[in-house]
PDB file of C-alpha atoms in Angstrom:
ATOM      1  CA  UNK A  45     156.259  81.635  69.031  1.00 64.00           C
ATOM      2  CA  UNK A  46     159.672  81.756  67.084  1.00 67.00           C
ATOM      3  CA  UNK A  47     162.557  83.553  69.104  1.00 91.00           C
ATOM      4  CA  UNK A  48     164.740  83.884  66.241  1.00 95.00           C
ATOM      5  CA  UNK A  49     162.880  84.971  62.663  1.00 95.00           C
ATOM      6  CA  UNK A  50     164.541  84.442  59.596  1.00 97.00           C
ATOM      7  CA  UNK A  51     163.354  85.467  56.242  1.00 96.00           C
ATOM      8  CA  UNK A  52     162.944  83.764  53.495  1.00 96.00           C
ATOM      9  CA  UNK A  53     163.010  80.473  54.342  1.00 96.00           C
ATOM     10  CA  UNK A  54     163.865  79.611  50.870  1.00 96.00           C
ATOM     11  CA  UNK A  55     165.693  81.646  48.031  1.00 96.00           C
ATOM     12  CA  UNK A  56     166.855  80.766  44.854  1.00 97.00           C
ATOM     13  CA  UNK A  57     168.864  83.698  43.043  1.00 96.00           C
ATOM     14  CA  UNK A  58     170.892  84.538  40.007  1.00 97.00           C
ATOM     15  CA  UNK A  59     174.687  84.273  39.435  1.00 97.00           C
ATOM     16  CA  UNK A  60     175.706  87.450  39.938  1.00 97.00           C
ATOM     17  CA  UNK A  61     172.839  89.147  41.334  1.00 97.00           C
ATOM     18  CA  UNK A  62     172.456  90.498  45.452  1.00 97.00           C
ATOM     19  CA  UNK A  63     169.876  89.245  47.919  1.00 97.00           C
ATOM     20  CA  UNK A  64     169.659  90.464  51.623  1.00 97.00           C
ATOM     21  CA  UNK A  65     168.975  87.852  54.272  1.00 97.00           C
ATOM     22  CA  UNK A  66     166.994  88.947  57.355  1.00 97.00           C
ATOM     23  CA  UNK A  67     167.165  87.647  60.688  1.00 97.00           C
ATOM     24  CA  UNK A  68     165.361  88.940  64.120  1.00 96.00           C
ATOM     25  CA  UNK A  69     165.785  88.093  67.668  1.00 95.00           C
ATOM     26  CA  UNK A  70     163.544  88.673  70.330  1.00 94.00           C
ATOM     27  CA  UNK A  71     165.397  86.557  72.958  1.00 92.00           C
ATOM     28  CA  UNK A  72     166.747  90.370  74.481  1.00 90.00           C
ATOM     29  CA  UNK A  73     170.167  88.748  73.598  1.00 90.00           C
ATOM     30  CA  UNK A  74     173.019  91.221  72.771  1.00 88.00           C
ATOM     31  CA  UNK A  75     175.376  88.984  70.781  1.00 90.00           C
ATOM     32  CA  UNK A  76     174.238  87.997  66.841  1.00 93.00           C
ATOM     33  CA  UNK A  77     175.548  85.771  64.920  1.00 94.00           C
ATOM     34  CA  UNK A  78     175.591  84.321  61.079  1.00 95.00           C
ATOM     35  CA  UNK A  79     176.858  80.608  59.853  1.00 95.00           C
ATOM     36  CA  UNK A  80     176.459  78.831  56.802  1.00 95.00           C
ATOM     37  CA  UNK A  81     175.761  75.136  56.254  1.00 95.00           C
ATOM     38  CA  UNK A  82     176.955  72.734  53.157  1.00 92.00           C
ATOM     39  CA  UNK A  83     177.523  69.633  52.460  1.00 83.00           C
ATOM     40  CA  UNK A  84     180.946  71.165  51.832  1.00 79.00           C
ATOM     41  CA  UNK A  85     181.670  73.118  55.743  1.00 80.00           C
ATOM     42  CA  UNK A  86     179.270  71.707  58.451  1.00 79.00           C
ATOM     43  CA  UNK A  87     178.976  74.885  60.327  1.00 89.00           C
ATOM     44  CA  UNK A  88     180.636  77.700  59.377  1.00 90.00           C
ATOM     45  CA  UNK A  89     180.989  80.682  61.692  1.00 90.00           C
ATOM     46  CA  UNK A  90     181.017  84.301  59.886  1.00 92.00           C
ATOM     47  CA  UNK A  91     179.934  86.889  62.227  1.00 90.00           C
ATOM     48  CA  UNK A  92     179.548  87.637  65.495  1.00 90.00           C
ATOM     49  CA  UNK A  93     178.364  91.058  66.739  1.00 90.00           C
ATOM     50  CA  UNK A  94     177.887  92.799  70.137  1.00 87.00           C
ATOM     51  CA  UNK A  95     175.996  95.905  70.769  1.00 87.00           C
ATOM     52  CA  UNK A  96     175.605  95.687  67.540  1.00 87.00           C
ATOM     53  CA  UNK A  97     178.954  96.230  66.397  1.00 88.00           C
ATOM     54  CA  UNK A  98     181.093  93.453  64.393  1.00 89.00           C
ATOM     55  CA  UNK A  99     183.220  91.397  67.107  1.00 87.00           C
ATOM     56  CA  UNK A 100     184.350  88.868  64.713  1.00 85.00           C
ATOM     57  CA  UNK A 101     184.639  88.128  61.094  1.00 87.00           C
ATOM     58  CA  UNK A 102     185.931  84.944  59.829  1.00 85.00           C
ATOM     59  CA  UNK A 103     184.113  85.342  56.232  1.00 84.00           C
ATOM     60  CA  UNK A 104     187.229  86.041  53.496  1.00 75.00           C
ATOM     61  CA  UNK A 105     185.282  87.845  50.715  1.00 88.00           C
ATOM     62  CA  UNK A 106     183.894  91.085  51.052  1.00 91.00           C
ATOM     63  CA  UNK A 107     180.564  90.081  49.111  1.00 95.00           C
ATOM     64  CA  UNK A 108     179.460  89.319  52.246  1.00 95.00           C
ATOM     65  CA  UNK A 109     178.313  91.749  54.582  1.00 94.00           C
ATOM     66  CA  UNK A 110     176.235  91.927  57.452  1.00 93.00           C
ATOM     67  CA  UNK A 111     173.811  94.814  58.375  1.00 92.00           C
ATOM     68  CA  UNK A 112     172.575  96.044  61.943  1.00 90.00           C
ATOM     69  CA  UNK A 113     169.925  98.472  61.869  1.00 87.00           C
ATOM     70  CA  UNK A 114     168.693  97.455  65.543  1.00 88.00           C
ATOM     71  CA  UNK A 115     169.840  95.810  68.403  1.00 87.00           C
ATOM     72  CA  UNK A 116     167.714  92.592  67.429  1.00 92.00           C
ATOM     73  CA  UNK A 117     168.432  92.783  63.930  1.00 94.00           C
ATOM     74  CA  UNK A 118     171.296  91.424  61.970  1.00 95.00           C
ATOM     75  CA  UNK A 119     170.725  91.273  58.114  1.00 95.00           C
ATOM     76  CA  UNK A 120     172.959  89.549  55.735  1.00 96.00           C
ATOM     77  CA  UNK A 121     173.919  91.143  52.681  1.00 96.00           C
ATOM     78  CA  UNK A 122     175.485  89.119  49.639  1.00 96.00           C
ATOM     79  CA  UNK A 123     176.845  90.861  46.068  1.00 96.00           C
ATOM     80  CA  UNK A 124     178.070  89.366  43.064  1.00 97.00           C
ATOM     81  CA  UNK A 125     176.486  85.878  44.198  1.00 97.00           C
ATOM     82  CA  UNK A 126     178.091  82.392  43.023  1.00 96.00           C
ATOM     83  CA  UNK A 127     177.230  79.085  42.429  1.00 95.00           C
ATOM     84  CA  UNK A 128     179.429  78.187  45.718  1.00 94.00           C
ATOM     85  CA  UNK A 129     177.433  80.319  48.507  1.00 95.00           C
ATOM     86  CA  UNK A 130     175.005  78.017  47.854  1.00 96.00           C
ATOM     87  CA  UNK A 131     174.161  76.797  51.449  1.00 96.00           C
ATOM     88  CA  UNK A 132     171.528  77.030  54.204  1.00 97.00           C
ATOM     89  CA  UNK A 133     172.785  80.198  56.210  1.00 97.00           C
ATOM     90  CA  UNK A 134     172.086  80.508  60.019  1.00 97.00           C
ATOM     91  CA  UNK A 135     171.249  83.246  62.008  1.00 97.00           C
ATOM     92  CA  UNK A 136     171.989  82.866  65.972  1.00 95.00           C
ATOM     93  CA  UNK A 137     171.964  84.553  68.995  1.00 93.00           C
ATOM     94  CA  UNK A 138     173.505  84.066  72.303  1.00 88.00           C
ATOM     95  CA  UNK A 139     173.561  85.255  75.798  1.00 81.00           C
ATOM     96  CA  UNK A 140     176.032  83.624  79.265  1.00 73.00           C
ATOM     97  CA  UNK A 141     173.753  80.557  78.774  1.00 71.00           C
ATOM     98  CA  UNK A 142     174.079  79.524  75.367  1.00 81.00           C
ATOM     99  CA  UNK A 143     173.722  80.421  71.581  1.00 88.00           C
ATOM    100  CA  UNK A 144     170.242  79.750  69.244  1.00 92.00           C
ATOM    101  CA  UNK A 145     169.649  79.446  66.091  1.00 95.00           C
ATOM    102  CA  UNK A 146     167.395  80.539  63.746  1.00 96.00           C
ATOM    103  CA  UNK A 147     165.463  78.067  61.076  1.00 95.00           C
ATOM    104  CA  UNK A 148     168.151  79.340  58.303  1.00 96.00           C
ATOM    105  CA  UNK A 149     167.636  80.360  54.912  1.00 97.00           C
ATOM    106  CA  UNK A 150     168.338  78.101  52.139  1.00 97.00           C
ATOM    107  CA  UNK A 151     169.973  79.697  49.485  1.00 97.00           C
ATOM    108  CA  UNK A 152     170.541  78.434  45.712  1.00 97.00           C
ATOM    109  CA  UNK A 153     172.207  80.091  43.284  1.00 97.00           C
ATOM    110  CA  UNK A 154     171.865  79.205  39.438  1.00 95.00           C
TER     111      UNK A 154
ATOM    112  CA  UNK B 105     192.612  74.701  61.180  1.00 52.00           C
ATOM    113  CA  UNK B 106     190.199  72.357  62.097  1.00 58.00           C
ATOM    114  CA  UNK B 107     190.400  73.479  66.076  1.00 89.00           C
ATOM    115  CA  UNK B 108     187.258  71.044  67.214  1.00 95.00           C
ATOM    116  CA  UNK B 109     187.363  67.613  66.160  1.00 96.00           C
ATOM    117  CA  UNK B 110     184.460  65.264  66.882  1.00 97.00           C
ATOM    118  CA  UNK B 111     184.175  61.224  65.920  1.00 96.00           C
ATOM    119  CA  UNK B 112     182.688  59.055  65.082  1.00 97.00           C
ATOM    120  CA  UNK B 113     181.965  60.776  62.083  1.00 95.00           C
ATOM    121  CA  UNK B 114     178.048  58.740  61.949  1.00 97.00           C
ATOM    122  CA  UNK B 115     176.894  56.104  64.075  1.00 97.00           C
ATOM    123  CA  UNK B 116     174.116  53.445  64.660  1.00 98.00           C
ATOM    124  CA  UNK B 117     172.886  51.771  68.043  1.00 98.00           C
ATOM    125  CA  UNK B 118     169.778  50.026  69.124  1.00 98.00           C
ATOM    126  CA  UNK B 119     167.021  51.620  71.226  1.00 97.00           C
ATOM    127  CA  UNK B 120     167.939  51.255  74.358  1.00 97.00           C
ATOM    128  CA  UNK B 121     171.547  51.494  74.032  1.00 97.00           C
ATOM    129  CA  UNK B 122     173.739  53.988  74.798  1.00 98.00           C
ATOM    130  CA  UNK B 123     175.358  56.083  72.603  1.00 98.00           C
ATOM    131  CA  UNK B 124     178.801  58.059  72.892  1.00 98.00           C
ATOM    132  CA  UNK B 125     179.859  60.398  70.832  1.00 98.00           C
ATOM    133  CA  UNK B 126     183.063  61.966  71.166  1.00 98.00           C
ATOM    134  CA  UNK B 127     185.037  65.624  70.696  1.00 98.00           C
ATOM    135  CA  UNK B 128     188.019  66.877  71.258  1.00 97.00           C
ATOM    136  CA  UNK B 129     189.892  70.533  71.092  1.00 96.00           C
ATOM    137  CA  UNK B 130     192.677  72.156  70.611  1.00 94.00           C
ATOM    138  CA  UNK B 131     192.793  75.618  72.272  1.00 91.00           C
ATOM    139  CA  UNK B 132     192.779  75.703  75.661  1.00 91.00           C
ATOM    140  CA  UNK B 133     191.001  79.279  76.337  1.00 89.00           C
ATOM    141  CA  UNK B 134     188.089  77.260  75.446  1.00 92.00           C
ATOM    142  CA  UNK B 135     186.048  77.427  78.855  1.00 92.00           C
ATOM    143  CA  UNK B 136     182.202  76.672  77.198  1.00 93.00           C
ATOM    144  CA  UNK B 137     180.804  73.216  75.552  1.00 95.00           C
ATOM    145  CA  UNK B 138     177.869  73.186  74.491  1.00 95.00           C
ATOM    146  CA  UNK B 139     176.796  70.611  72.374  1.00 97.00           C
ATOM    147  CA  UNK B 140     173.846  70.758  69.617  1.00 96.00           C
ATOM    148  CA  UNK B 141     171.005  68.815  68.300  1.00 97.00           C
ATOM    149  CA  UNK B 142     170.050  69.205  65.064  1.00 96.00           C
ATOM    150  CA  UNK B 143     167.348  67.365  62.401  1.00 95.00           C
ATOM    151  CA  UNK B 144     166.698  67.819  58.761  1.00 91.00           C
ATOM    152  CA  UNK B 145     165.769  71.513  57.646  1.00 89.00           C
ATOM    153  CA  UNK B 146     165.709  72.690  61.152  1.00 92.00           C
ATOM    154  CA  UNK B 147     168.628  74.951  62.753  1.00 93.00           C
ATOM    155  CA  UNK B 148     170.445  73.599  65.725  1.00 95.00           C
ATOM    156  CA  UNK B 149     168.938  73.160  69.233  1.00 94.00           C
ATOM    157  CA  UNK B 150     171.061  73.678  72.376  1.00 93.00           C
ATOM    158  CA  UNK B 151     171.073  70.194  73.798  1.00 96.00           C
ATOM    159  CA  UNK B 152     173.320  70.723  76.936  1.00 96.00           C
ATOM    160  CA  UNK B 153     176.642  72.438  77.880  1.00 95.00           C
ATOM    161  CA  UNK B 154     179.506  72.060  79.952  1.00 95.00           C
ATOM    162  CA  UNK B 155     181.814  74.906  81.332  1.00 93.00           C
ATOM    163  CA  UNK B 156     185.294  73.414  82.121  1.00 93.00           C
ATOM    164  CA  UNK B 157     185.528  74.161  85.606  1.00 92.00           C
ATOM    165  CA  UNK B 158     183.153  71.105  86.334  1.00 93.00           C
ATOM    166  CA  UNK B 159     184.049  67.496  84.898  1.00 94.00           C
ATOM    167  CA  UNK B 160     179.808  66.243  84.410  1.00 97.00           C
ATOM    168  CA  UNK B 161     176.796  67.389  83.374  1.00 97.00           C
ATOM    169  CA  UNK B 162     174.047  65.866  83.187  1.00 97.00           C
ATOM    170  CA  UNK B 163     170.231  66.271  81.914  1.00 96.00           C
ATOM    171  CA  UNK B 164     167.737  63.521  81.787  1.00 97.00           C
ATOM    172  CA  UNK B 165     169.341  61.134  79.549  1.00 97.00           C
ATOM    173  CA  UNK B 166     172.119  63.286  78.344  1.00 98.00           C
ATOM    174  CA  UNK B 167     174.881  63.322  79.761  1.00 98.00           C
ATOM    175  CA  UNK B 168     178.441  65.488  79.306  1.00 98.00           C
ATOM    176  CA  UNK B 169     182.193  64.254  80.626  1.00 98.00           C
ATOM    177  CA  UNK B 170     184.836  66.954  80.037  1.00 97.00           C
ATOM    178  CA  UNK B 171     188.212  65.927  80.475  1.00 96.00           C
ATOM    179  CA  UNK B 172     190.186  69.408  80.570  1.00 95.00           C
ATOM    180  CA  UNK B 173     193.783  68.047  80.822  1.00 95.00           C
ATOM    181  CA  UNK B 174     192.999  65.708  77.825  1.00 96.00           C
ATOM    182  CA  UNK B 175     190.860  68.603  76.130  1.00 96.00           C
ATOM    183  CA  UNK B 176     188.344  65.913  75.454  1.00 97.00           C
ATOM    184  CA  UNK B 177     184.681  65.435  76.092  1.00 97.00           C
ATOM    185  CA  UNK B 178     182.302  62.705  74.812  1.00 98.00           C
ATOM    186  CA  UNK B 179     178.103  63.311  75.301  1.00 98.00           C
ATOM    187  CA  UNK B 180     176.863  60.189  76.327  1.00 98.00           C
ATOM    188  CA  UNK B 181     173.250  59.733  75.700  1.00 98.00           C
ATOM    189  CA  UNK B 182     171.663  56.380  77.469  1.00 98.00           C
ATOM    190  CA  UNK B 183     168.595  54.192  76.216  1.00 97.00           C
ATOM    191  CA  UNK B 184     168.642  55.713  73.133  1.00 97.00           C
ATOM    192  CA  UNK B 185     165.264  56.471  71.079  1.00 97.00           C
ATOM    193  CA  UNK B 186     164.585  56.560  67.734  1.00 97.00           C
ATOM    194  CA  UNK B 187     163.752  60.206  68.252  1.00 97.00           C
ATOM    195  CA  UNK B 188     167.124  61.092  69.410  1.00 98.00           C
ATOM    196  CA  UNK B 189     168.703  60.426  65.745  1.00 98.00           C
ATOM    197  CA  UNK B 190     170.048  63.287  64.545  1.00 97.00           C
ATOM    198  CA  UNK B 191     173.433  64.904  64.007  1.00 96.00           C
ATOM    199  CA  UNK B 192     175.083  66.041  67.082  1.00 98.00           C
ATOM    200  CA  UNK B 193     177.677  69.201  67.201  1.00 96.00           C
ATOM    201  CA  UNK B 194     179.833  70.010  69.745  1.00 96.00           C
ATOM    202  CA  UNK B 195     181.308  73.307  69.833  1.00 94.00           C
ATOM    203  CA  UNK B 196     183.599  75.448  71.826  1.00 93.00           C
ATOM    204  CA  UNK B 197     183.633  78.828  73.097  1.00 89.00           C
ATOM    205  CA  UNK B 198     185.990  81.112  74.988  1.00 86.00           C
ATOM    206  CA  UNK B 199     183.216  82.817  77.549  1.00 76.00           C
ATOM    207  CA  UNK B 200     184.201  86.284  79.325  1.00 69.00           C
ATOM    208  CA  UNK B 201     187.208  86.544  77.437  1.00 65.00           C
ATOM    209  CA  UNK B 202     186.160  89.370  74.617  1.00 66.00           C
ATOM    210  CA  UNK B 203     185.734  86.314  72.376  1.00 65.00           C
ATOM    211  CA  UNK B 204     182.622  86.120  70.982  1.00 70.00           C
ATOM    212  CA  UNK B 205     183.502  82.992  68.059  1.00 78.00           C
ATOM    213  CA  UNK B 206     182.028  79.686  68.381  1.00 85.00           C
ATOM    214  CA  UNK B 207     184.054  76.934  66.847  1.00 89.00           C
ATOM    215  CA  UNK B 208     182.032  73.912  65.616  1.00 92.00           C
ATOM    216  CA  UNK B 209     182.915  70.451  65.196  1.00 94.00           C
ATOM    217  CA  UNK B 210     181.724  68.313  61.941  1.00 93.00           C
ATOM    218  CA  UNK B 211     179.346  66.550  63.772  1.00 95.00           C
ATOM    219  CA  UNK B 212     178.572  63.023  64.619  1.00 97.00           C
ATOM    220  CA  UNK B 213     175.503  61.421  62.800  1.00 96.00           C
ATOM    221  CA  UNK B 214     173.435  59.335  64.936  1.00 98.00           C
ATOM    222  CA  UNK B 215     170.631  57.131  63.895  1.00 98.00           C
ATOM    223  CA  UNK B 216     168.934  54.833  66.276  1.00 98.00           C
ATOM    224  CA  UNK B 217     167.248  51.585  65.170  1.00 97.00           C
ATOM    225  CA  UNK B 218     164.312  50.641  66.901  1.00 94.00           C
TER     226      UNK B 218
END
Protein backbone atom coordinates (compact mmCIF):
# COMPACT_ATOMS: atom_id res chain seq x y z
CA UNK A 1 0.00 0.00 0.00
CA UNK A 2 1.28 3.63 -0.80
CA UNK A 3 2.74 5.50 2.36
CA UNK A 4 2.73 8.76 0.79
CA UNK A 5 -0.62 9.63 -1.54
CA UNK A 6 -0.47 12.25 -3.90
CA UNK A 7 -3.26 13.49 -5.99
CA UNK A 8 -3.52 13.90 -9.21
CA UNK A 9 -0.96 12.18 -10.64
CA UNK A 10 -1.27 14.27 -13.66
CA UNK A 11 -2.61 17.93 -14.20
CA UNK A 12 -2.59 20.09 -16.95
CA UNK A 13 -4.00 23.73 -16.11
CA UNK A 14 -4.51 27.16 -17.52
CA UNK A 15 -2.17 30.22 -17.46
CA UNK A 16 -3.42 32.02 -14.89
CA UNK A 17 -5.78 29.82 -13.26
CA UNK A 18 -5.23 27.96 -9.37
CA UNK A 19 -5.03 24.23 -8.75
CA UNK A 20 -4.46 22.66 -5.22
CA UNK A 21 -2.09 19.72 -4.99
CA UNK A 22 -2.81 17.08 -2.32
CA UNK A 23 -0.48 14.97 -0.59
CA UNK A 24 -1.08 12.37 2.50
CA UNK A 25 1.20 10.52 4.71
CA UNK A 26 0.49 7.69 6.70
CA UNK A 27 4.12 6.88 7.67
CA UNK A 28 3.08 8.67 11.46
CA UNK A 29 5.95 11.05 10.37
CA UNK A 30 5.78 14.63 11.80
CA UNK A 31 7.93 16.53 9.30
CA UNK A 32 6.26 17.29 5.50
CA UNK A 33 7.77 18.37 2.87
CA UNK A 34 7.19 19.79 -0.94
CA UNK A 35 9.94 19.87 -3.99
CA UNK A 36 9.62 20.42 -7.49
CA UNK A 37 11.39 18.67 -10.36
CA UNK A 38 12.47 20.19 -14.01
CA UNK A 39 14.59 19.72 -16.40
CA UNK A 40 15.48 23.26 -15.31
CA UNK A 41 16.25 22.58 -11.00
CA UNK A 42 16.77 18.81 -10.26
CA UNK A 43 15.25 18.91 -6.89
CA UNK A 44 14.05 21.79 -5.53
CA UNK A 45 13.25 22.08 -1.84
CA UNK A 46 10.14 24.49 -0.91
CA UNK A 47 8.71 23.52 2.31
CA UNK A 48 9.30 21.85 5.18
CA UNK A 49 6.80 21.70 8.08
CA UNK A 50 6.74 20.30 11.66
CA UNK A 51 3.75 19.81 13.77
CA UNK A 52 2.33 21.08 11.13
CA UNK A 53 3.63 24.42 11.20
CA UNK A 54 5.99 25.94 8.30
CA UNK A 55 9.80 25.32 9.42
CA UNK A 56 11.20 26.38 6.21
CA UNK A 57 10.40 28.16 3.06
CA UNK A 58 12.80 28.50 0.31
CA UNK A 59 9.92 29.13 -2.47
CA UNK A 60 10.31 33.18 -3.55
CA UNK A 61 6.76 33.87 -4.84
CA UNK A 62 3.88 33.96 -2.78
CA UNK A 63 1.65 32.04 -5.46
CA UNK A 64 2.74 29.28 -3.77
CA UNK A 65 1.36 28.20 -0.67
CA UNK A 66 1.10 25.22 1.25
CA UNK A 67 -1.96 24.09 3.35
CA UNK A 68 -2.09 21.82 6.61
CA UNK A 69 -5.40 20.84 7.63
CA UNK A 70 -4.01 17.60 9.54
CA UNK A 71 -1.03 16.33 10.86
CA UNK A 72 -0.65 13.92 7.72
CA UNK A 73 -1.75 16.34 5.32
CA UNK A 74 0.16 18.96 3.48
CA UNK A 75 -1.68 20.45 0.38
CA UNK A 76 -0.10 22.67 -2.12
CA UNK A 77 -1.79 25.61 -3.25
CA UNK A 78 -0.70 27.54 -6.55
CA UNK A 79 -2.45 31.11 -7.91
CA UNK A 80 -1.92 32.97 -10.91
CA UNK A 81 -0.15 29.78 -12.53
CA UNK A 82 2.68 30.18 -15.35
CA UNK A 83 4.08 28.49 -18.04
CA UNK A 84 7.40 28.10 -15.74
CA UNK A 85 5.87 26.02 -12.64
CA UNK A 86 5.59 23.59 -15.01
CA UNK A 87 7.33 20.61 -13.21
CA UNK A 88 6.63 17.30 -11.45
CA UNK A 89 6.15 18.50 -7.71
CA UNK A 90 7.06 16.14 -4.76
CA UNK A 91 5.54 15.59 -1.67
CA UNK A 92 7.87 13.96 1.21
CA UNK A 93 7.98 13.07 4.55
CA UNK A 94 10.62 12.34 7.01
CA UNK A 95 11.29 11.06 10.41
CA UNK A 96 15.34 10.49 12.42
CA UNK A 97 15.73 7.77 9.71
CA UNK A 98 15.23 9.35 6.55
CA UNK A 99 12.86 11.39 4.19
CA UNK A 100 10.16 9.69 1.40
CA UNK A 101 8.70 10.74 -1.27
CA UNK A 102 5.60 10.69 -2.74
CA UNK A 103 4.92 9.60 -6.66
CA UNK A 104 4.65 13.57 -7.48
CA UNK A 105 2.27 15.34 -9.48
CA UNK A 106 3.07 16.38 -12.88
CA UNK A 107 1.97 19.63 -13.59
CA UNK A 108 1.62 21.49 -17.14
CA UNK A 109 0.59 24.67 -17.63
CA UNK A 110 -0.61 26.03 -21.15
CA UNK B 1 24.32 28.70 -3.99
CA UNK B 2 24.72 25.45 -5.20
CA UNK B 3 25.73 24.01 -1.45
CA UNK B 4 25.82 20.07 -2.68
CA UNK B 5 27.72 19.30 -5.63
CA UNK B 6 27.73 15.78 -7.07
CA UNK B 7 29.82 14.42 -10.41
CA UNK B 8 29.97 12.85 -12.67
CA UNK B 9 27.16 14.54 -13.97
CA UNK B 10 25.97 10.82 -16.04
CA UNK B 11 27.85 7.79 -16.30
CA UNK B 12 28.09 4.31 -18.03
CA UNK B 13 29.80 0.96 -16.75
CA UNK B 14 29.43 -2.65 -17.58
CA UNK B 15 27.49 -5.17 -15.46
CA UNK B 16 29.59 -6.23 -13.17
CA UNK B 17 31.58 -3.24 -12.64
CA UNK B 18 31.63 -0.97 -10.10
CA UNK B 19 30.37 2.24 -10.15
CA UNK B 20 31.36 5.49 -8.08
CA UNK B 21 29.64 8.30 -7.97
CA UNK B 22 30.77 11.18 -6.17
CA UNK B 23 29.41 14.40 -3.87
CA UNK B 24 30.70 16.87 -2.13
CA UNK B 25 29.40 19.86 0.38
CA UNK B 26 29.89 22.87 1.53
CA UNK B 27 28.36 23.50 4.99
CA UNK B 28 29.67 21.78 7.60
CA UNK B 29 26.47 21.54 10.07
CA UNK B 30 25.60 18.98 7.61
CA UNK B 31 25.59 15.75 9.93
CA UNK B 32 22.98 13.39 7.54
CA UNK B 33 23.71 11.78 3.86
CA UNK B 34 21.44 10.10 2.53
CA UNK B 35 21.60 9.33 -0.88
CA UNK B 36 18.52 8.58 -3.38
CA UNK B 37 17.47 6.32 -6.10
CA UNK B 38 15.29 7.42 -8.46
CA UNK B 39 13.71 6.00 -12.10
CA UNK B 40 11.52 7.57 -14.68
CA UNK B 41 8.04 8.94 -13.34
CA UNK B 42 8.66 7.57 -9.96
CA UNK B 43 9.66 9.87 -6.82
CA UNK B 44 12.91 9.16 -5.11
CA UNK B 45 13.68 6.04 -3.00
CA UNK B 46 15.96 6.24 0.06
CA UNK B 47 18.84 4.10 -1.06
CA UNK B 48 21.19 4.40 2.03
CA UNK B 49 22.54 7.12 4.40
CA UNK B 50 25.45 8.07 6.23
CA UNK B 51 25.59 10.26 9.47
CA UNK B 52 29.09 11.88 9.73
CA UNK B 53 30.17 10.57 12.87
CA UNK B 54 30.98 7.16 11.07
CA UNK B 55 33.34 7.11 7.86
CA UNK B 56 31.29 3.65 5.96
CA UNK B 57 28.21 2.37 5.38
CA UNK B 58 27.40 -0.23 3.80
CA UNK B 59 24.21 -2.30 2.43
CA UNK B 60 24.40 -5.23 0.16
CA UNK B 61 26.07 -3.84 -2.76
CA UNK B 62 25.91 -0.24 -1.82
CA UNK B 63 28.21 1.13 -0.25
CA UNK B 64 28.84 4.93 1.40
CA UNK B 65 32.57 6.59 2.26
CA UNK B 66 32.21 9.98 3.99
CA UNK B 67 35.20 11.89 4.26
CA UNK B 68 34.19 14.75 6.87
CA UNK B 69 37.46 16.79 6.83
CA UNK B 70 37.29 16.79 2.95
CA UNK B 71 33.34 17.21 3.13
CA UNK B 72 33.25 14.57 0.48
CA UNK B 73 31.51 11.28 0.02
CA UNK B 74 31.29 9.03 -3.08
CA UNK B 75 28.44 5.85 -3.06
CA UNK B 76 30.13 3.12 -4.48
CA UNK B 77 27.89 0.53 -5.87
CA UNK B 78 29.83 -2.94 -6.93
CA UNK B 79 28.82 -5.50 -9.80
CA UNK B 80 26.59 -3.26 -11.15
CA UNK B 81 23.12 -4.45 -12.81
CA UNK B 82 21.27 -3.21 -15.40
CA UNK B 83 18.55 -2.63 -12.84
CA UNK B 84 20.57 -0.31 -10.82
CA UNK B 85 20.51 2.49 -13.73
CA UNK B 86 18.98 5.29 -12.60
CA UNK B 87 19.83 8.78 -11.39
CA UNK B 88 21.38 8.91 -8.06
CA UNK B 89 20.98 12.09 -5.52
CA UNK B 90 22.84 12.74 -2.72
CA UNK B 91 21.64 15.14 -0.31
CA UNK B 92 22.48 16.72 2.95
CA UNK B 93 20.79 17.46 6.05
CA UNK B 94 21.54 19.19 9.34
CA UNK B 95 19.71 16.47 11.87
CA UNK B 96 18.77 17.71 15.57
CA UNK B 97 19.73 21.06 14.83
CA UNK B 98 16.05 22.86 14.31
CA UNK B 99 16.88 22.45 10.61
CA UNK B 100 14.48 20.74 8.90
CA UNK B 101 15.91 21.64 4.86
CA UNK B 102 17.29 19.02 2.76
CA UNK B 103 19.76 20.22 0.21
CA UNK B 104 19.97 18.10 -2.98
CA UNK B 105 22.64 17.58 -5.33
CA UNK B 106 21.98 17.49 -9.35
CA UNK B 107 22.38 14.04 -9.50
CA UNK B 108 24.57 11.58 -11.22
CA UNK B 109 22.95 9.55 -14.14
CA UNK B 110 23.89 6.04 -14.21
CA UNK B 111 23.15 3.57 -16.88
CA UNK B 112 24.56 0.13 -16.83
CA UNK B 113 25.19 -1.89 -20.01
CA UNK B 114 24.66 -5.39 -19.82
Amino acid sequence: DPKIIQKPKYLVAVTGSEKILICEQYLGHNAMYWYRQSAKKPLEFMFSYSYQKLMDNQTASSRFQPQSSKKNHLDLQITALKPDDSATYFCASSHYRGQYFGPGTRLTVL
Amino acid sequence: QQQVRQSPQSLTVWEGETAILNCSYEDSTFNYFPWYQQFPGEGPALLISIRSVSDKKEDGRFTIFFNKREKKLSLHITDSQPGDSATYFCAASALNTGNYKYVFGAGTRLKVIA
